[in-house]
Coordinates of C-alpha atoms in Angstrom, one line a residue:
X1 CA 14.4 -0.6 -7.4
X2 CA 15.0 -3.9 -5.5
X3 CA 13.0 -3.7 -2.1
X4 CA 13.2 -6.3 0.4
X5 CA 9.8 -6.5 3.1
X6 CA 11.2 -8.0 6.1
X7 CA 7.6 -8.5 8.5
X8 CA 6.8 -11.2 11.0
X9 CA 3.9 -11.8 9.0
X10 CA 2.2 -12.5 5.4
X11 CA -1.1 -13.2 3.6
X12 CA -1.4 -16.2 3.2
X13 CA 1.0 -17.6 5.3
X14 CA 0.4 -16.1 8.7
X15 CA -1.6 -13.4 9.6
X16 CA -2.9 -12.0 13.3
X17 CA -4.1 -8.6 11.7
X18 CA -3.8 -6.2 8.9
X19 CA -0.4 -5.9 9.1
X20 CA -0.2 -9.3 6.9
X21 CA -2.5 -7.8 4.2
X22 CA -0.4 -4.8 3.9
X23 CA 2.8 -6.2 3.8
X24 CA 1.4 -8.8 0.7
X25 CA -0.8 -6.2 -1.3
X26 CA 1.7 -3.6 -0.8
X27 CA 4.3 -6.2 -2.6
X28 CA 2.0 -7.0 -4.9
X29 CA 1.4 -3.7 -6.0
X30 CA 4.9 -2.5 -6.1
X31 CA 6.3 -5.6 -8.2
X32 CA 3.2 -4.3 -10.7
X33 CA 5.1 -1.2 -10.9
X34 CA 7.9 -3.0 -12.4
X35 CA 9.9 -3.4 -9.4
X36 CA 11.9 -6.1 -7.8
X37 CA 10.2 -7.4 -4.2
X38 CA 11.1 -9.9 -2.1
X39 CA 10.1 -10.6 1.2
X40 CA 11.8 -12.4 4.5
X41 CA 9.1 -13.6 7.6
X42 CA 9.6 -16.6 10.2
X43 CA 8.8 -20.0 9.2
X44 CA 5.7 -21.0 11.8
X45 CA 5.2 -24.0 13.0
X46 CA 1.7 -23.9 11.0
X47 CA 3.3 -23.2 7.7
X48 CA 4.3 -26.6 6.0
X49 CA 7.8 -27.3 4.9
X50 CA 6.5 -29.9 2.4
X51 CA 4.9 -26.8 0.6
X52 CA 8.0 -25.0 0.3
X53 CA 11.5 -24.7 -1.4
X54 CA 14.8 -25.7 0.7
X55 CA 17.2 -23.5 -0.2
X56 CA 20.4 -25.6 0.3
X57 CA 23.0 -25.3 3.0
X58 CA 22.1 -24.1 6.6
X59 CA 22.5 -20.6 7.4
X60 CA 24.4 -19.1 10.7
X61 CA 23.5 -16.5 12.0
X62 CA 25.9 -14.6 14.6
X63 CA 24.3 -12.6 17.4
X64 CA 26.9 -11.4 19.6
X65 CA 29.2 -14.6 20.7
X66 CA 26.4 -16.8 19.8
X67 CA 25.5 -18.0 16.5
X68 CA 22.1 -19.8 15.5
X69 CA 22.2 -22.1 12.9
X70 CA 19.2 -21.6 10.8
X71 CA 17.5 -22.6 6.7
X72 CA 16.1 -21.1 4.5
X73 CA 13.3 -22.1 2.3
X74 CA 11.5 -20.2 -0.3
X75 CA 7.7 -19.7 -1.7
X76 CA 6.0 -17.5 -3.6
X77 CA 3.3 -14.8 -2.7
X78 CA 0.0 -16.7 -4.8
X79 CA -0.3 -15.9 -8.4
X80 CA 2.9 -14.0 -8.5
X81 CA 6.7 -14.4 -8.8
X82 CA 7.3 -12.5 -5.9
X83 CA 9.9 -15.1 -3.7
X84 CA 9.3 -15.1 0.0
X85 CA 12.1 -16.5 2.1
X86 CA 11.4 -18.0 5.3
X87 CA 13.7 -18.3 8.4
X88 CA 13.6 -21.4 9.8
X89 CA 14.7 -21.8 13.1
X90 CA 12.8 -24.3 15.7
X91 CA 13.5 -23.4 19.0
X92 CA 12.5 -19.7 17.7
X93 CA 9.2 -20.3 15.4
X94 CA 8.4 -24.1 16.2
X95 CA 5.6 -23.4 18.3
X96 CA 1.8 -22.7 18.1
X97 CA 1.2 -18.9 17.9
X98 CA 2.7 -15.7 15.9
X99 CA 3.8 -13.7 19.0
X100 CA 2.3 -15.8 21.9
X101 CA -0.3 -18.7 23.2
X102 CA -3.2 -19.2 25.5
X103 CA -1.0 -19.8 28.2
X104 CA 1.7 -17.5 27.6
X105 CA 0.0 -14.3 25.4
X106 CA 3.5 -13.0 25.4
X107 CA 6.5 -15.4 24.3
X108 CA 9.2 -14.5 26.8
X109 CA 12.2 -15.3 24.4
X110 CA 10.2 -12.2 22.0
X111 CA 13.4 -10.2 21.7
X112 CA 15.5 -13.2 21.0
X113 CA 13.2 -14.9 18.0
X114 CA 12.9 -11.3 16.2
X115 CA 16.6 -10.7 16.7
X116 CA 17.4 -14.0 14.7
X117 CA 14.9 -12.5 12.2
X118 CA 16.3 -9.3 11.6
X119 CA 19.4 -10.2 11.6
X120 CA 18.7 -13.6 9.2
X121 CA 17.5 -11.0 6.6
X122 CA 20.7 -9.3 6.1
X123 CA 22.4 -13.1 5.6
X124 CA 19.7 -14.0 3.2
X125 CA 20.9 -11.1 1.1
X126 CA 23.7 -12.0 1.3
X127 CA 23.2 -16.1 0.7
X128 CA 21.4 -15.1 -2.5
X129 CA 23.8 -12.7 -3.9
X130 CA 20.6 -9.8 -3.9
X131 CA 21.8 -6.4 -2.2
X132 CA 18.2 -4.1 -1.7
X133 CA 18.2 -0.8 -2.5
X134 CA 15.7 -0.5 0.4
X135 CA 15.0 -2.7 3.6
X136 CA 11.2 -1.8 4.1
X137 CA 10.8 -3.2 8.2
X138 CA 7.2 -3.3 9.6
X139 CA 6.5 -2.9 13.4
X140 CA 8.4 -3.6 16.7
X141 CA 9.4 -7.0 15.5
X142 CA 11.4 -6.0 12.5
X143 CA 12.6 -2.5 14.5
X144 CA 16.1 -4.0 14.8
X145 CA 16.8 -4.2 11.2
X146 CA 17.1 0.0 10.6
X147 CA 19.0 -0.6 13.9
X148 CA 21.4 -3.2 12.3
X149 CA 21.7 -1.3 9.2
X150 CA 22.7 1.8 10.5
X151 CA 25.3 0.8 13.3
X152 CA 26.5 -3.1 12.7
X153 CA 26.2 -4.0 8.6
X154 CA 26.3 -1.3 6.6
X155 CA 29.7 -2.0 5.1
X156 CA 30.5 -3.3 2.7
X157 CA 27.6 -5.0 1.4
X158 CA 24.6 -3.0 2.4
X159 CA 26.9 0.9 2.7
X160 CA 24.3 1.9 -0.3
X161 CA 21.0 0.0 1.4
X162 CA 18.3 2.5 3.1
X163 CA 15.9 1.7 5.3
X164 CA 12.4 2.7 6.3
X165 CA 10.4 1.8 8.9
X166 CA 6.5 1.3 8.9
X167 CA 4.1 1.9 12.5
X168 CA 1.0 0.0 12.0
X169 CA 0.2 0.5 15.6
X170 CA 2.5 2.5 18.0
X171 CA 0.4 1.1 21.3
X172 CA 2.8 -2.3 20.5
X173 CA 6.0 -1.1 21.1
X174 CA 8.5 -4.6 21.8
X175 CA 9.1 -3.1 25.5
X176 CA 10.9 -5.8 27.5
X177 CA 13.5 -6.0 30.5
X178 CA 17.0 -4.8 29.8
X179 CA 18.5 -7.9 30.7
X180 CA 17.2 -9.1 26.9
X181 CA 19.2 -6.7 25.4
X182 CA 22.5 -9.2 24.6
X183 CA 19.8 -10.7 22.1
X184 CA 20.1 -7.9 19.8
X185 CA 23.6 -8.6 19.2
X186 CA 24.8 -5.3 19.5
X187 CA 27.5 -3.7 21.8
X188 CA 26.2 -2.4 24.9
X189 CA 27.1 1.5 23.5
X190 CA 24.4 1.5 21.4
X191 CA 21.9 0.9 24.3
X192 CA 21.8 4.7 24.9
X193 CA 23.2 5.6 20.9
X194 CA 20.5 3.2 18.8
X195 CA 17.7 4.5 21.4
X196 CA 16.4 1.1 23.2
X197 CA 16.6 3.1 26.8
X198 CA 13.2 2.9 27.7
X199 CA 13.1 3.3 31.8
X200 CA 15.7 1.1 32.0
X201 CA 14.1 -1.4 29.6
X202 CA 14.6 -2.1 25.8
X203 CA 12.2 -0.7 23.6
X204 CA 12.7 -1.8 19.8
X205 CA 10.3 0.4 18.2
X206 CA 11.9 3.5 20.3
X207 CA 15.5 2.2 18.6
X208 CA 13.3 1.8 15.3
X209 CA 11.7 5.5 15.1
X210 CA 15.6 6.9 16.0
X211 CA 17.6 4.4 13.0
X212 CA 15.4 4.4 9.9
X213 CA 16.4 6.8 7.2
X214 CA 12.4 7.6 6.8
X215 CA 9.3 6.6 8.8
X216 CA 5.5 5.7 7.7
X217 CA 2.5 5.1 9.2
X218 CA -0.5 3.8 7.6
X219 CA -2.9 7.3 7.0
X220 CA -1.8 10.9 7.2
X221 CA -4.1 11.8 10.3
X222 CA -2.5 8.8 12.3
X223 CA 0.8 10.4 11.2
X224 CA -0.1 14.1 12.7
X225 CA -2.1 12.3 15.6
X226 CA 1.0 9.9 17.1
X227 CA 2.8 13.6 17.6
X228 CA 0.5 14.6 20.1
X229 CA 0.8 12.9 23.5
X230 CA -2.5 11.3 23.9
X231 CA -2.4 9.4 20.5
X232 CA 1.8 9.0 20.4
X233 CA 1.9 6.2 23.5
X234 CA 4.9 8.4 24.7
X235 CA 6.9 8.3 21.2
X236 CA 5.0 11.7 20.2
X237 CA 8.3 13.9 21.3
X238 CA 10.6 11.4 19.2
X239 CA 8.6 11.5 16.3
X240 CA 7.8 15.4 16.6
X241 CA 11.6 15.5 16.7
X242 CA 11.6 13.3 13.4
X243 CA 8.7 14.9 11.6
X244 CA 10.5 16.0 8.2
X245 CA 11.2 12.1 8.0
X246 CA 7.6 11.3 8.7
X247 CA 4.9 10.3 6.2
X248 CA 1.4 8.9 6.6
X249 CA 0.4 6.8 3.6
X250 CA -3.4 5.2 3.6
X251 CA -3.2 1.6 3.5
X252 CA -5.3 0.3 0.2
X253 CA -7.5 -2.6 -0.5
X254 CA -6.9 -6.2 -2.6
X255 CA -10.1 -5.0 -4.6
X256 CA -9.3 -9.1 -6.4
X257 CA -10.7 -10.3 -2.8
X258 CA -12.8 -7.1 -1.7
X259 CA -15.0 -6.1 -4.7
X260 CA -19.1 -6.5 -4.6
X261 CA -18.9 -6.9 -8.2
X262 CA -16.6 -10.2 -8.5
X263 CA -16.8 -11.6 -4.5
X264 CA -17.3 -15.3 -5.2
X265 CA -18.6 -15.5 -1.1
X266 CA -21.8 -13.2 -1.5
X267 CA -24.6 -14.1 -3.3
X268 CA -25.4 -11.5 -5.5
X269 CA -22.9 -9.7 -7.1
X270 CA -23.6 -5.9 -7.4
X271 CA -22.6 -2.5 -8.1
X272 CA -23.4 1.0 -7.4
X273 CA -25.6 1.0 -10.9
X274 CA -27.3 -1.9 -9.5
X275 CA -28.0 -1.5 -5.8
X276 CA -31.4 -3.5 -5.9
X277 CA -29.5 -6.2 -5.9
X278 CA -27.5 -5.4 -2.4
X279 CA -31.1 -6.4 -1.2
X280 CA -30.5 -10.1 -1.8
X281 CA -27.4 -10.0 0.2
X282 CA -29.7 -8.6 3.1
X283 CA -31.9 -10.7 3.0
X284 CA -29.7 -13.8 3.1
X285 CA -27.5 -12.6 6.0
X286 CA -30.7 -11.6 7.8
X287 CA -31.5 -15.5 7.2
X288 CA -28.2 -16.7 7.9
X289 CA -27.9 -15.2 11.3
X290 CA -31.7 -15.9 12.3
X291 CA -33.0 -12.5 11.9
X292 CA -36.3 -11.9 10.5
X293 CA -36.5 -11.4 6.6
X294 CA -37.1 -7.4 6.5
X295 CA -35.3 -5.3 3.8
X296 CA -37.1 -2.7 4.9
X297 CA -35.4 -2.6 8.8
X298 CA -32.0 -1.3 9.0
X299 CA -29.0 -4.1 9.2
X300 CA -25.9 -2.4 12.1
X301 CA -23.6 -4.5 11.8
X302 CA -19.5 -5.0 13.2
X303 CA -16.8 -6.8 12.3
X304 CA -14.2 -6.2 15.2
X305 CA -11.4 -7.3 17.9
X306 CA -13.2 -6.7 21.3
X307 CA -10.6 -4.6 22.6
X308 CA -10.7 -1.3 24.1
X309 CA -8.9 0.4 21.0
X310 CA -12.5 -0.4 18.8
X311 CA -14.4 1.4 21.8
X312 CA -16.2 -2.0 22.9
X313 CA -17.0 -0.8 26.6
X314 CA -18.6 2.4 24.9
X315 CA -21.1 -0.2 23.1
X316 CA -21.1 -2.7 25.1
X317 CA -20.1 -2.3 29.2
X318 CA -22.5 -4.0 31.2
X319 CA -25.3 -1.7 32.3
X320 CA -23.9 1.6 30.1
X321 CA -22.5 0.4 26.7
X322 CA -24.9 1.5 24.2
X323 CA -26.0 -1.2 22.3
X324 CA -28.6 -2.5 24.8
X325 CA -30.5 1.2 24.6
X326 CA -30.2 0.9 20.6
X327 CA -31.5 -2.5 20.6
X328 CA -34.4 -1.7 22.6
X329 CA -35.3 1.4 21.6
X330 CA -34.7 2.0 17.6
X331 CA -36.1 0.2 14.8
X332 CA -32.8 -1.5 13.8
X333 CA -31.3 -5.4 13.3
X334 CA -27.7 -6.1 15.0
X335 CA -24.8 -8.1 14.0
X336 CA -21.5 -8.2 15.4
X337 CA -18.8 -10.6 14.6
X338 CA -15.5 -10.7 16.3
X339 CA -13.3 -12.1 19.4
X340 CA -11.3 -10.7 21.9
X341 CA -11.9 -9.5 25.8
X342 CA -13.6 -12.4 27.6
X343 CA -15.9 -10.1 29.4
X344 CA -17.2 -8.6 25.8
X345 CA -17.2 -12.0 24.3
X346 CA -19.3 -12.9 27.9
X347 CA -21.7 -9.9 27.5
X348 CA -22.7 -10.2 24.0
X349 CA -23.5 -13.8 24.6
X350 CA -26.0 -12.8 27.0
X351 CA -27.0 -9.4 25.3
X352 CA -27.9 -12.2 22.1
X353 CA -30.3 -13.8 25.0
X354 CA -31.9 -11.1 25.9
X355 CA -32.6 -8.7 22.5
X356 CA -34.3 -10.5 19.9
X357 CA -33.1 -8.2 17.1
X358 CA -29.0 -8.7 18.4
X359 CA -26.8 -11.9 16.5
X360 CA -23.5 -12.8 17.6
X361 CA -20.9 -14.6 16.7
X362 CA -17.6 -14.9 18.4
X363 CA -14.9 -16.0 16.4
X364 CA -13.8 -15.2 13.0
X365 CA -15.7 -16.6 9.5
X366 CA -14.1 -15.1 6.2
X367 CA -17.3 -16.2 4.0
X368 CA -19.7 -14.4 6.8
X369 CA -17.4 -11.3 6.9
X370 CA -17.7 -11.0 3.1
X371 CA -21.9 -11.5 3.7
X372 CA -21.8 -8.8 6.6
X373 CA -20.5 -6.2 4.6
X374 CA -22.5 -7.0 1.2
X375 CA -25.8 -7.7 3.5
X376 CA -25.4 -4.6 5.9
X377 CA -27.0 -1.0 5.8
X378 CA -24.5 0.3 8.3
X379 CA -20.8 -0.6 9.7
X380 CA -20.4 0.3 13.5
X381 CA -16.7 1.8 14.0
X382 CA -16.4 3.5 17.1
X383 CA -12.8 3.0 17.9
X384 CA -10.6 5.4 20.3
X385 CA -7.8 5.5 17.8
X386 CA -7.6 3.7 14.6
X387 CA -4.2 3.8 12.4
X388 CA -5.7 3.0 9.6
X389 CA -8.7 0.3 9.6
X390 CA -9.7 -1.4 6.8
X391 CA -12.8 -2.3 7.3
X392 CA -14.3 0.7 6.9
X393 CA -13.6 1.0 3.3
X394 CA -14.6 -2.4 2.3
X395 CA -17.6 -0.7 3.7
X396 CA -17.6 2.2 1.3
X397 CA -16.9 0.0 -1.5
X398 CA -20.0 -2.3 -0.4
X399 CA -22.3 0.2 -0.2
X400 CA -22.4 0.2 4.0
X401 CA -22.2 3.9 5.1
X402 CA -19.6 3.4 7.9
X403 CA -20.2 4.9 11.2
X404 CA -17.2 6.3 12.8
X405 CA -15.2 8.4 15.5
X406 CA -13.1 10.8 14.0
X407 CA -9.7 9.7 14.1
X408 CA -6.5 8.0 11.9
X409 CA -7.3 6.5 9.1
X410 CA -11.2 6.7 9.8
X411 CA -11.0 10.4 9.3
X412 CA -9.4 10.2 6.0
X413 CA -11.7 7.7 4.5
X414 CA -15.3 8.4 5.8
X415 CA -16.9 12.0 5.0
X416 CA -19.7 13.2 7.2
X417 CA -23.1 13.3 6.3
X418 CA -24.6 16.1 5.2
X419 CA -28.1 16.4 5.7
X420 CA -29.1 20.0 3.5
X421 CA -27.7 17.9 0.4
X422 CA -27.2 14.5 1.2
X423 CA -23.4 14.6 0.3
X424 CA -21.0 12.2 2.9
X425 CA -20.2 8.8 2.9
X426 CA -20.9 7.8 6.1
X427 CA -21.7 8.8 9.9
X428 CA -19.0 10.8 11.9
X429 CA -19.1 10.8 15.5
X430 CA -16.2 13.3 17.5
X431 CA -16.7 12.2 21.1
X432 CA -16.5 8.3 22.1
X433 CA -19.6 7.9 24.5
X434 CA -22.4 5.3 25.2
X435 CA -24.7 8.7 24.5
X436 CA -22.8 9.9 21.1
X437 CA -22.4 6.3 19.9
X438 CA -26.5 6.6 20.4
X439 CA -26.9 9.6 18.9
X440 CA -25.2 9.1 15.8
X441 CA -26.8 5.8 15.3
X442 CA -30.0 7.4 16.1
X443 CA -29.3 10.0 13.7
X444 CA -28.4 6.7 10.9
X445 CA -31.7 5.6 11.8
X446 CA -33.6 8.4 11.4
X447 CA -32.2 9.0 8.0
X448 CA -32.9 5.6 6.8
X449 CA -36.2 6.0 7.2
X450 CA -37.1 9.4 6.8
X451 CA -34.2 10.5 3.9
X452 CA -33.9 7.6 2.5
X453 CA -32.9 8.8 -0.9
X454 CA -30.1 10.5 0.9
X455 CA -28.8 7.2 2.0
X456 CA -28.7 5.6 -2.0
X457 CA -27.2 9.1 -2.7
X458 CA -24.1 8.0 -0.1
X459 CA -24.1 4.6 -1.2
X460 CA -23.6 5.4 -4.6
X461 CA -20.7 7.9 -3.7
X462 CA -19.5 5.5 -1.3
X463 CA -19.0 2.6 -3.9
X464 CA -17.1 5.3 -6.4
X465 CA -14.4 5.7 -3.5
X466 CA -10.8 4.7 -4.9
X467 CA -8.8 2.9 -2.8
X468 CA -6.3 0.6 -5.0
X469 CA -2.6 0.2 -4.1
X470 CA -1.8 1.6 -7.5
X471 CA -1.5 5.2 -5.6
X472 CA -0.4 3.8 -2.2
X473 CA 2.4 2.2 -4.0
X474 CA 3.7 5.0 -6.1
X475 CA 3.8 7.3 -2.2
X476 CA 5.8 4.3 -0.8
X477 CA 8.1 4.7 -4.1
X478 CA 8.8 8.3 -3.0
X479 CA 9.5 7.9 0.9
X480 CA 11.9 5.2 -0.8
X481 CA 13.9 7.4 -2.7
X482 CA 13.9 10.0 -0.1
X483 CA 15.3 7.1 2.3
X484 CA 18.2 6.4 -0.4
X485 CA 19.1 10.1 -1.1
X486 CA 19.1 10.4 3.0
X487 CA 21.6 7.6 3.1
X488 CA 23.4 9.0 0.7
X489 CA 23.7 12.5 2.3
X490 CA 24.2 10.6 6.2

């Protein structure tokens, strides 16, 4: 099956979140499968023309009346012959930031730089004589292209060419004022027909969920939550109505860059037959982040966006979150890692000042992530919703019992303790509260020290967890054939 991924971003070339790892390992694992995959994403300013391949002759690209001139050059995803192709356009993708800046969070001209995308992904097809079988779009960036496919190029070229359409995250929907709507080069009858009437805005992921042949979202809870109105952002009625096209596939993990036995930034490489050695880890994060040298003492740690989605104000709002009580009170270590909201970012700073047992450090480090979640007893994972999450099951496969809400993707990954046999994998919390966020970890707590050979019995379950893109891969393989025999049957 030939399957082009068209995404506005890519491990290693530019990533915000997990939607780059996704859209790589899920390439990566489909190409294993002895399929053809190619992939079209912006070229950012940050991504170095000297490193890739001009493809030659420039590229026009006709939106409406106008047409952008554009090239193309082409890479490879690492270690693989999987081409990526990336649209170059300057006044679109010439410019620090994926989606926005420090000054401007949102680009204004949004609409207009995603348009040129979608639509540059049907003329690369073209440009390179390579019709997909399947056009695989992920979020509201790449929305349009199921759009495009069904009412603007489906003949002749792509009249056999299905598409699907993946929702990482439905609370980021592309919602902007009507008056951008000319930048989706389509006629004005398809404002109301393709579904961008959104209170007389334009609302690509609306037009998205409405166009594709079939629809995914990244865990099978996520999918039956965003049908319900407090999890669907006001899309729940549209994808009720769209159900039967509907499936929620768990996202897997690169196990070449998340593995305890082979991570070349630990250490001391482990596995569940050798656990002792997780010790090591501990101790050299506990060093690392200036916490005193205790295997004995539990290690909480978080690896996180501050936002309000990963339940920060629960743990940390100034004079309720939790995570002053559970400093002060429980025999535990803290670490959190992670950027976001200024006022979290402000309060953990001077939460570290004041709790002796509490590290921070804002930003992002890839080695120290990898150390967190070899070196940690516990992962703290209180979000309100979570599509998917990944961390959590680099957790599991780590040996760090997770502690959770139960919701998305959490739900389907992490199975409650059990304390009459010791069976779970980790720590499930129902209600997002300063007091259940307590509880629960109180409850951790209390099990660490006084069952501890209930926590090596989760551990060692926890590590046996499968999560390869092997079975991922072969589900996205069926919603892809139930896309083409859809088209087929429109």
């Amino acid at each position: 099956m030939r399957i082009l991924m068209i995404a506005s971003e890519a491990v290693p070339f530019a990533k915000t979140g997990g939607l780059a790892d996704v859209v790589s390992a899920l390439s990566y694992a489909l190409q294993k499968l002895g399929h053809d995959v190619r992939i079209v994403m912006p070229r950012y300013y940050k991504i170095d023309r000297k490193d890739l391949i001009p493809i030659p002759g420039a590229m026009g690209v006709t939106i409406g009346n106008q047409e952008y001139w554009t090239e193309v050059f082409e890479s490879a995803l690492p270690n693989s012959d999987i081409p990526v192709y990336f649209i170059d356009h300057e006044e679109s993708f010439g410019r620090d930031g994926l989606y926005g800046s420090m000054f401007e969070p949102d680009f204004s001209d949004n609409p207009k730089r995603f348009s040129i995308l979608c639509h540059a992904a049907f003329q690369v097809c073209r440009k390179q004589q390579w019709i997909p079988d399947v056009m695989h779009s992920h979020d509201w960036q790449t929305a349009l292209v199921s759009v495009l496919l069904k009412f603007n190029e489906q003949y002749p070229d792509f009249a056999d060419t299905a598409s699907v359409f993946t929702i990482h995250n439905i609370g980021y929907q592309g919602i902007y004022g009507k008056s951008h709507y000319p930048d989706t080069g389509l006629d004005w009858k398809y404002f109301y027909n393709a579904g961008f009437e959104d209170w007389d805005r334009i609302n690509f992921l609306k037009a998205g969920l409405l166009s594709a042949d079939q629809l995914t979202t990244v865990s099978p809870t996520y999918a039956e939550e965003i049908q319900r109105i407090e999890y669907g952002f006001r899309m729940h009625g549209i994808l009720c109505y769209r159900k039967d096209a509907l499936t929620g596939i768990l996202n897997g993990v690169d196990t070449n860059v998340w593995n305890p036995k082979t991570d070349k930034h630990i250490p001391e490489n482990y596995t569940s037959r050798s656990l002792r050695k997780k010790a090591e880890n501990k101790k050299a994060l506990q060093q690392k982040m200036g916490l005193p040298q205790n295997e004995n003492i539990p290690v909480f740690s978080m690896i996180s966006r501050l936002t309000d989605q990963k339940g920060i104000a629960e743990l940390f709002g100034p004079a309720y979150g939790a995570a002053f009580k559970l400093c002060t009170n429980l025999q535990l270590q803290m670490i959190v890692l992670g950027s976001g909201d200024r006022w979290c970012e402000d309060e953990l700073r001077a939460l570290s000042q004041r709790l002796p047992n509490l590290r921070v450090y804002i930003g992002y480090d890839e080695n120290l992530s990898h150390l967190i979640e070899a070196g940690s007893d516990f992962f703290l994972m209180p979000s309100r919703y979570e599509p998917c999450g990944l961390n959590q099951m680099y957790s599991l496969l780590y040996g760090t019992l997770p502690i959770v809400r139960n919701t998305g993707g959490l739900a389907d990954t992490v199975q409650n303790y059990d304390e009459q046999t010791g069976n779970g994998t980790g720590f499930v919390l129902d209600l997002l509260s300063p007091d259940s966020i307590y509880n629960t970890v109180d409850w951790a707590v209390n099990t660490w020290f006084k069952r501890h050979e209930h926590i090596e019995k989760m551990q060692k379950k926890a590590m046996s967890q499968d999560f390869t893109w092997d079975t991922s891969a072969k589900k996205y393989l069926e919603v892809y054939q139930k896309a083409v025999t859809a088209k087929q049957h429109r």
